Amino acid sequence: MDISAYKAFISVAELGTFSKAAEHLYITQPAVSKRIALLEEQLGSKLFDRIGKRVMLNEAGRALLPIAERILQDMKESQRVIDNLNGQVSGELSLVTSHHIGLHRLPDILKNFTESYPQVRLDLAFMDSEDACHEIEKGHFELGVVTLPLSNSKRLKITPLWNDPLTIAVSPDHPLVAIAKDKAIILSELAKHSAILPAVGTYTRSVIEKPVIQKQGALDVILETNYLETIRMMVTIGLGWSALPKTMLGDDLTEIKVKGLKIERTLGIVQHASRSLSNAGKAFIQILEKHTPDN
């Protein structure tokens, strides 16, 4: 079994071109083509349809893809099991996190981990929490530190770490500041003003909208972006209100209390439910748990 051929097949299937797959695998495009040709010869079937510069899985390719992904994950699992036998904390740890958590929660933890375990090579990626969970499900990363989903997939093991309260924030000269005057406003008053929120479908958007929509109905959302730092900037210049983590408040933002409104998301660890952890993964979780407020 040529594992490198399966890696090339999966990369081309996901990225849609041989050139992008080559960049992803750090090999040449002819090498990717050779590996795909070898796999097609071994299987006795073409796996892709060529349409211009792009390639798409044909029926045989679509049937092979989940099998190929399972083969690679079984190989990684085998390697983790063998590596764990010696008890050493070494090798590679593939970790994915959101931009916000990476900036605000992980710097000290990552510093502690890399200093404590210099033999571990950290493969760190940043993406939206929703995408990170999907990548964990597919086995592309060993661990994720993300905003946790509201409903759990059976393929994910979830460990809550931090409660992350969100608060309604506006610029100091926003009209809501004069209305509030050190007291809580009612939800209908908040809904009269434009909001800036994460994109529809994100975990944080769901956490924000669910209690509001249940009581008030749809909001007037004028801007959407998945980067909380960008949302914060747009709020500070008066473009609208948003719900931000309390840790992001500062002199350039004013907190608005809303009667009966409590918004909170949970941040934590996600891992594949049926995959074992490497010694490096276990060590990283131990350091994470030491940095939680209850430890």
Tab-separated table of C-alpha atoms in Angstrom:
chain	number	residue	atom	x	y	z
A	1	MET	CA	0.000	0.000	0.000
A	2	ASP	CA	1.484	3.358	-1.065
A	3	ILE	CA	0.443	5.789	1.644
A	4	SER	CA	1.952	8.730	-0.243
A	5	ALA	CA	-0.418	8.036	-3.147
A	6	TYR	CA	-3.419	8.199	-0.823
A	7	LYS	CA	-2.130	11.478	0.661
A	8	ALA	CA	-1.835	12.924	-2.847
A	9	PHE	CA	-5.314	11.671	-3.759
A	10	ILE	CA	-6.910	13.291	-0.695
A	11	SER	CA	-5.064	16.574	-1.225
A	12	VAL	CA	-6.146	16.826	-4.874
A	13	ALA	CA	-9.726	15.923	-3.913
A	14	GLU	CA	-9.844	18.658	-1.262
A	15	LEU	CA	-7.933	21.404	-3.100
A	16	GLY	CA	-9.193	20.824	-6.629
A	17	THR	CA	-5.869	21.179	-8.475
A	18	PHE	CA	-2.615	19.242	-8.730
A	19	SER	CA	-0.594	22.427	-8.219
A	20	LYS	CA	-2.267	23.330	-4.911
A	21	ALA	CA	-1.930	19.723	-3.746
A	22	ALA	CA	1.777	19.856	-4.577
A	23	GLU	CA	2.203	23.036	-2.514
A	24	HIS	CA	0.302	21.468	0.370
A	25	LEU	CA	2.448	18.325	0.312
A	26	TYR	CA	5.721	20.191	-0.352
A	27	ILE	CA	6.457	18.156	-3.475
A	28	THR	CA	6.441	18.918	-7.193
A	29	GLN	CA	3.335	18.817	-9.360
A	30	PRO	CA	4.763	15.969	-11.527
A	31	ALA	CA	5.259	13.970	-8.321
A	32	VAL	CA	1.584	14.428	-7.439
A	33	SER	CA	0.535	13.400	-10.945
A	34	LYS	CA	2.750	10.314	-10.739
A	35	ARG	CA	1.260	9.244	-7.414
A	36	ILE	CA	-2.307	9.682	-8.666
A	37	ALA	CA	-1.504	7.778	-11.854
A	38	LEU	CA	0.000	4.952	-9.802
A	39	LEU	CA	-3.072	4.758	-7.576
A	40	GLU	CA	-5.407	4.750	-10.592
A	41	GLU	CA	-3.341	1.990	-12.198
A	42	GLN	CA	-3.424	-0.129	-9.033
A	43	LEU	CA	-7.188	0.297	-8.680
A	44	GLY	CA	-7.885	-0.079	-12.393
A	45	SER	CA	-10.046	3.051	-12.531
A	46	LYS	CA	-9.755	6.767	-13.108
A	47	LEU	CA	-10.509	8.775	-9.976
A	48	PHE	CA	-10.882	12.328	-11.318
A	49	ASP	CA	-12.552	14.179	-14.162
A	50	ARG	CA	-10.352	16.912	-15.632
A	51	ILE	CA	-12.295	20.122	-16.320
A	52	GLY	CA	-9.957	22.849	-17.529
A	53	LYS	CA	-7.346	23.467	-14.854
A	54	ARG	CA	-9.489	21.946	-12.129
A	55	VAL	CA	-10.069	18.320	-11.317
A	56	MET	CA	-13.172	16.825	-9.713
A	57	LEU	CA	-13.808	13.449	-8.163
A	58	ASN	CA	-15.716	11.065	-10.393
A	59	GLU	CA	-17.940	8.287	-9.059
A	60	ALA	CA	-14.974	6.012	-8.289
A	61	GLY	CA	-13.097	8.859	-6.594
A	62	ARG	CA	-16.080	9.749	-4.412
A	63	ALA	CA	-16.363	6.125	-3.331
A	64	LEU	CA	-12.646	5.929	-2.519
A	65	LEU	CA	-12.336	9.207	-0.573
A	66	PRO	CA	-13.785	8.115	2.809
A	67	ILE	CA	-11.821	4.858	2.589
A	68	ALA	CA	-8.580	6.725	1.863
A	69	GLU	CA	-9.203	9.095	4.771
A	70	ARG	CA	-9.843	6.138	7.068
A	71	ILE	CA	-6.628	4.415	5.911
A	72	LEU	CA	-4.528	7.477	6.701
A	73	GLN	CA	-6.156	7.961	10.086
A	74	ASP	CA	-5.589	4.298	10.949
A	75	MET	CA	-1.913	4.747	10.041
A	76	LYS	CA	-1.664	7.825	12.284
A	77	GLU	CA	-3.439	5.949	15.068
A	78	SER	CA	-0.995	3.051	14.731
A	79	GLN	CA	1.951	5.429	14.923
A	80	ARG	CA	0.536	7.162	18.014
A	81	VAL	CA	0.003	3.843	19.801
A	82	ILE	CA	3.573	2.704	19.080
A	83	ASP	CA	5.081	6.089	19.981
A	84	ASN	CA	3.191	6.145	23.276
A	85	LEU	CA	4.761	2.867	24.394
A	86	ASN	CA	8.097	4.482	25.210
A	87	GLY	CA	6.441	7.054	27.467
A	88	GLN	CA	8.373	9.949	25.942
A	89	VAL	CA	6.693	13.240	25.067
A	90	SER	CA	8.005	13.830	21.564
A	91	GLY	CA	6.982	13.726	17.911
A	92	GLU	CA	4.362	15.999	16.355
A	93	LEU	CA	1.280	17.541	17.916
A	94	SER	CA	-1.227	18.878	15.396
A	95	LEU	CA	-3.318	21.567	17.061
A	96	VAL	CA	-6.018	23.851	15.670
A	97	THR	CA	-7.565	26.864	17.375
A	98	SER	CA	-9.591	29.972	16.616
A	99	HIS	CA	-7.893	33.322	16.075
A	100	HIS	CA	-9.477	34.841	19.193
A	101	ILE	CA	-8.486	31.980	21.494
A	102	GLY	CA	-5.032	31.859	19.952
A	103	LEU	CA	-4.530	35.552	20.686
A	104	HIS	CA	-6.178	35.825	24.096
A	105	ARG	CA	-6.040	32.414	25.790
A	106	LEU	CA	-3.137	30.364	24.439
A	107	PRO	CA	0.075	32.449	24.359
A	108	ASP	CA	1.214	31.573	27.910
A	109	ILE	CA	0.018	27.988	27.520
A	110	LEU	CA	1.906	27.493	24.255
A	111	LYS	CA	5.022	29.061	25.774
A	112	ASN	CA	4.792	26.756	28.781
A	113	PHE	CA	4.266	23.696	26.597
A	114	THR	CA	7.109	24.357	24.156
A	115	GLU	CA	9.519	25.101	27.014
A	116	SER	CA	8.466	21.981	28.914
A	117	TYR	CA	8.548	19.645	25.901
A	118	PRO	CA	11.167	20.883	23.418
A	119	GLN	CA	11.180	17.527	21.604
A	120	VAL	CA	7.598	18.051	20.396
A	121	ARG	CA	7.118	19.677	16.996
A	122	LEU	CA	3.974	21.800	17.211
A	123	ASP	CA	1.870	21.959	14.032
A	124	LEU	CA	-0.453	24.879	14.812
A	125	ALA	CA	-3.295	26.100	12.562
A	126	PHE	CA	-5.857	28.905	12.973
A	127	MET	CA	-9.417	28.738	11.650
A	128	ASP	CA	-13.038	29.309	12.641
A	129	SER	CA	-14.203	27.003	15.436
A	130	GLU	CA	-16.814	25.377	13.178
A	131	ASP	CA	-14.200	24.494	10.550
A	132	ALA	CA	-11.819	23.310	13.256
A	133	CYS	CA	-14.393	20.837	14.580
A	134	HIS	CA	-14.970	19.481	11.074
A	135	GLU	CA	-11.207	19.058	10.601
A	136	ILE	CA	-10.976	17.182	13.908
A	137	GLU	CA	-13.834	14.919	12.800
A	138	LYS	CA	-11.934	14.143	9.598
A	139	GLY	CA	-8.817	13.381	11.600
A	140	HIS	CA	-6.711	16.194	10.179
A	141	PHE	CA	-5.782	17.494	13.644
A	142	GLU	CA	-5.275	15.716	16.945
A	143	LEU	CA	-6.640	18.476	19.193
A	144	GLY	CA	-8.650	21.662	18.884
A	145	VAL	CA	-9.069	24.515	21.372
A	146	VAL	CA	-12.189	26.309	20.189
A	147	THR	CA	-15.612	27.717	20.954
A	148	LEU	CA	-17.577	24.565	21.710
A	149	PRO	CA	-20.587	23.642	19.554
A	150	LEU	CA	-24.064	23.934	21.049
A	151	SER	CA	-24.886	20.379	19.950
A	152	ASN	CA	-22.253	17.669	20.078
A	153	SER	CA	-21.270	15.343	17.257
A	154	LYS	CA	-20.876	11.690	18.209
A	155	ARG	CA	-17.472	11.777	16.535
A	156	LEU	CA	-16.154	14.461	18.889
A	157	LYS	CA	-15.075	14.270	22.502
A	158	ILE	CA	-15.563	17.661	24.147
A	159	THR	CA	-13.920	18.977	27.311
A	160	PRO	CA	-15.166	22.399	28.541
A	161	LEU	CA	-12.415	24.638	29.930
A	162	TRP	CA	-13.570	28.252	30.180
A	163	ASN	CA	-16.927	29.975	30.486
A	164	ASP	CA	-16.697	33.078	28.299
A	165	PRO	CA	-19.398	35.647	29.220
A	166	LEU	CA	-20.374	38.027	26.422
A	167	THR	CA	-21.589	41.550	27.033
A	168	ILE	CA	-23.343	44.124	24.876
A	169	ALA	CA	-20.748	46.730	23.922
A	170	VAL	CA	-20.985	50.080	22.116
A	171	SER	CA	-18.771	53.097	21.522
A	172	PRO	CA	-18.889	55.752	24.289
A	173	ASP	CA	-20.818	58.144	22.032
A	174	HIS	CA	-23.408	55.582	20.868
A	175	PRO	CA	-27.066	56.648	21.471
A	176	LEU	CA	-27.588	53.636	23.753
A	177	VAL	CA	-25.169	55.114	26.296
A	178	ALA	CA	-27.453	58.103	26.898
A	179	ILE	CA	-30.506	55.845	27.079
A	180	ALA	CA	-28.943	53.448	29.585
A	181	LYS	CA	-27.560	56.030	32.061
A	182	ASP	CA	-26.168	53.431	34.492
A	183	LYS	CA	-29.289	51.283	34.329
A	184	ALA	CA	-30.325	48.250	32.318
A	185	ILE	CA	-32.324	48.841	29.134
A	186	ILE	CA	-35.042	46.571	27.796
A	187	LEU	CA	-34.364	44.223	24.901
A	188	SER	CA	-36.725	45.992	22.495
A	189	GLU	CA	-34.666	49.177	22.876
A	190	LEU	CA	-31.482	47.309	21.951
A	191	ALA	CA	-33.175	45.796	18.902
A	192	LYS	CA	-33.912	49.265	17.486
A	193	HIS	CA	-30.191	49.766	16.852
A	194	SER	CA	-27.946	48.148	14.229
A	195	ALA	CA	-25.810	45.186	15.235
A	196	ILE	CA	-22.421	43.885	14.084
A	197	LEU	CA	-22.194	40.124	14.614
A	198	PRO	CA	-20.249	37.009	13.611
A	199	ALA	CA	-21.476	35.278	10.468
A	200	VAL	CA	-24.638	33.168	10.418
A	201	GLY	CA	-23.868	29.533	11.227
A	202	THR	CA	-21.008	30.224	13.610
A	203	TYR	CA	-21.243	28.960	17.163
A	204	THR	CA	-20.821	32.454	18.608
A	205	ARG	CA	-23.575	33.899	16.383
A	206	SER	CA	-25.929	31.166	17.572
A	207	VAL	CA	-25.060	31.862	21.214
A	208	ILE	CA	-25.780	35.585	20.732
A	209	GLU	CA	-28.937	35.347	18.646
A	210	LYS	CA	-30.743	32.485	20.359
A	211	PRO	CA	-31.816	34.321	23.547
A	212	VAL	CA	-32.475	37.564	21.677
A	213	ILE	CA	-34.577	36.092	18.871
A	214	GLN	CA	-36.597	33.988	21.317
A	215	LYS	CA	-37.693	37.174	23.128
A	216	GLN	CA	-37.501	39.883	20.498
A	217	GLY	CA	-37.309	38.533	16.941
A	218	ALA	CA	-34.815	39.194	14.159
A	219	LEU	CA	-32.075	41.778	14.628
A	220	ASP	CA	-30.920	44.495	12.250
A	221	VAL	CA	-27.459	43.106	11.443
A	222	ILE	CA	-25.611	45.516	9.164
A	223	LEU	CA	-22.175	43.857	9.153
A	224	GLU	CA	-20.883	40.310	9.643
A	225	THR	CA	-17.365	39.025	10.176
A	226	ASN	CA	-15.921	36.045	12.019
A	227	TYR	CA	-13.032	37.998	13.557
A	228	LEU	CA	-13.957	39.394	16.964
A	229	GLU	CA	-11.037	41.839	16.828
A	230	THR	CA	-12.515	43.301	13.623
A	231	ILE	CA	-15.984	43.487	15.191
A	232	ARG	CA	-14.497	45.260	18.188
A	233	MET	CA	-12.853	47.861	15.951
A	234	MET	CA	-16.098	48.556	14.084
A	235	VAL	CA	-17.986	48.917	17.369
A	236	THR	CA	-15.427	51.395	18.729
A	237	ILE	CA	-15.979	53.723	15.753
A	238	GLY	CA	-19.741	53.719	16.318
A	239	LEU	CA	-21.009	51.530	13.472
A	240	GLY	CA	-23.243	49.470	15.754
A	241	TRP	CA	-23.432	47.356	18.887
A	242	SER	CA	-22.182	43.839	19.368
A	243	ALA	CA	-21.846	41.121	21.987
A	244	LEU	CA	-18.172	40.739	22.855
A	245	PRO	CA	-16.239	38.786	25.494
A	246	LYS	CA	-15.886	40.868	28.644
A	247	THR	CA	-12.125	40.385	28.369
A	248	MET	CA	-12.197	42.598	25.244
A	249	LEU	CA	-13.717	45.648	26.947
A	250	GLY	CA	-11.624	48.788	27.404
A	251	ASP	CA	-11.814	52.549	27.697
A	252	ASP	CA	-12.938	52.801	24.063
A	253	LEU	CA	-16.020	50.623	24.687
A	254	THR	CA	-19.031	50.994	26.967
A	255	GLU	CA	-20.934	48.035	28.400
A	256	ILE	CA	-24.724	48.178	28.068
A	257	LYS	CA	-26.784	46.182	30.543
A	258	VAL	CA	-29.931	44.576	29.098
A	259	LYS	CA	-32.688	43.301	31.386
A	260	GLY	CA	-33.044	39.528	31.336
A	261	LEU	CA	-30.280	39.012	28.791
A	262	LYS	CA	-27.410	36.676	29.675
A	263	ILE	CA	-25.091	35.533	26.899
A	264	GLU	CA	-22.272	33.079	27.469
A	265	ARG	CA	-20.280	30.698	25.320
A	266	THR	CA	-18.011	27.846	26.373
A	267	LEU	CA	-14.438	27.399	25.208
A	268	GLY	CA	-12.656	24.085	25.439
A	269	ILE	CA	-10.959	21.091	23.887
A	270	VAL	CA	-12.255	18.963	21.030
A	271	GLN	CA	-10.728	15.676	19.929
A	272	HIS	CA	-11.858	12.727	17.837
A	273	ALA	CA	-13.991	10.443	19.984
A	274	SER	CA	-12.499	7.192	18.693
A	275	ARG	CA	-8.826	8.179	18.320
A	276	SER	CA	-6.194	7.809	21.006
A	277	LEU	CA	-4.101	10.769	22.079
A	278	SER	CA	-0.358	10.966	21.687
A	279	ASN	CA	1.775	11.546	24.763
A	280	ALA	CA	2.253	15.084	23.477
A	281	GLY	CA	-1.525	15.561	23.253
A	282	LYS	CA	-1.995	14.309	26.804
A	283	ALA	CA	0.745	16.638	28.072
A	284	PHE	CA	-0.812	19.614	26.303
A	285	ILE	CA	-4.216	18.906	27.868
A	286	GLN	CA	-2.609	18.720	31.321
A	287	ILE	CA	-1.081	22.174	30.839
A	288	LEU	CA	-4.390	23.524	29.497
A	289	GLU	CA	-6.284	22.256	32.525
A	290	LYS	CA	-3.744	23.820	34.899
A	291	HIS	CA	-4.515	27.193	33.299
A	292	THR	CA	-8.293	26.983	33.749
A	293	PRO	CA	-9.813	29.189	36.500
A	294	ASP	CA	-10.864	26.174	38.607
A	295	ASN	CA	-7.358	24.698	38.721
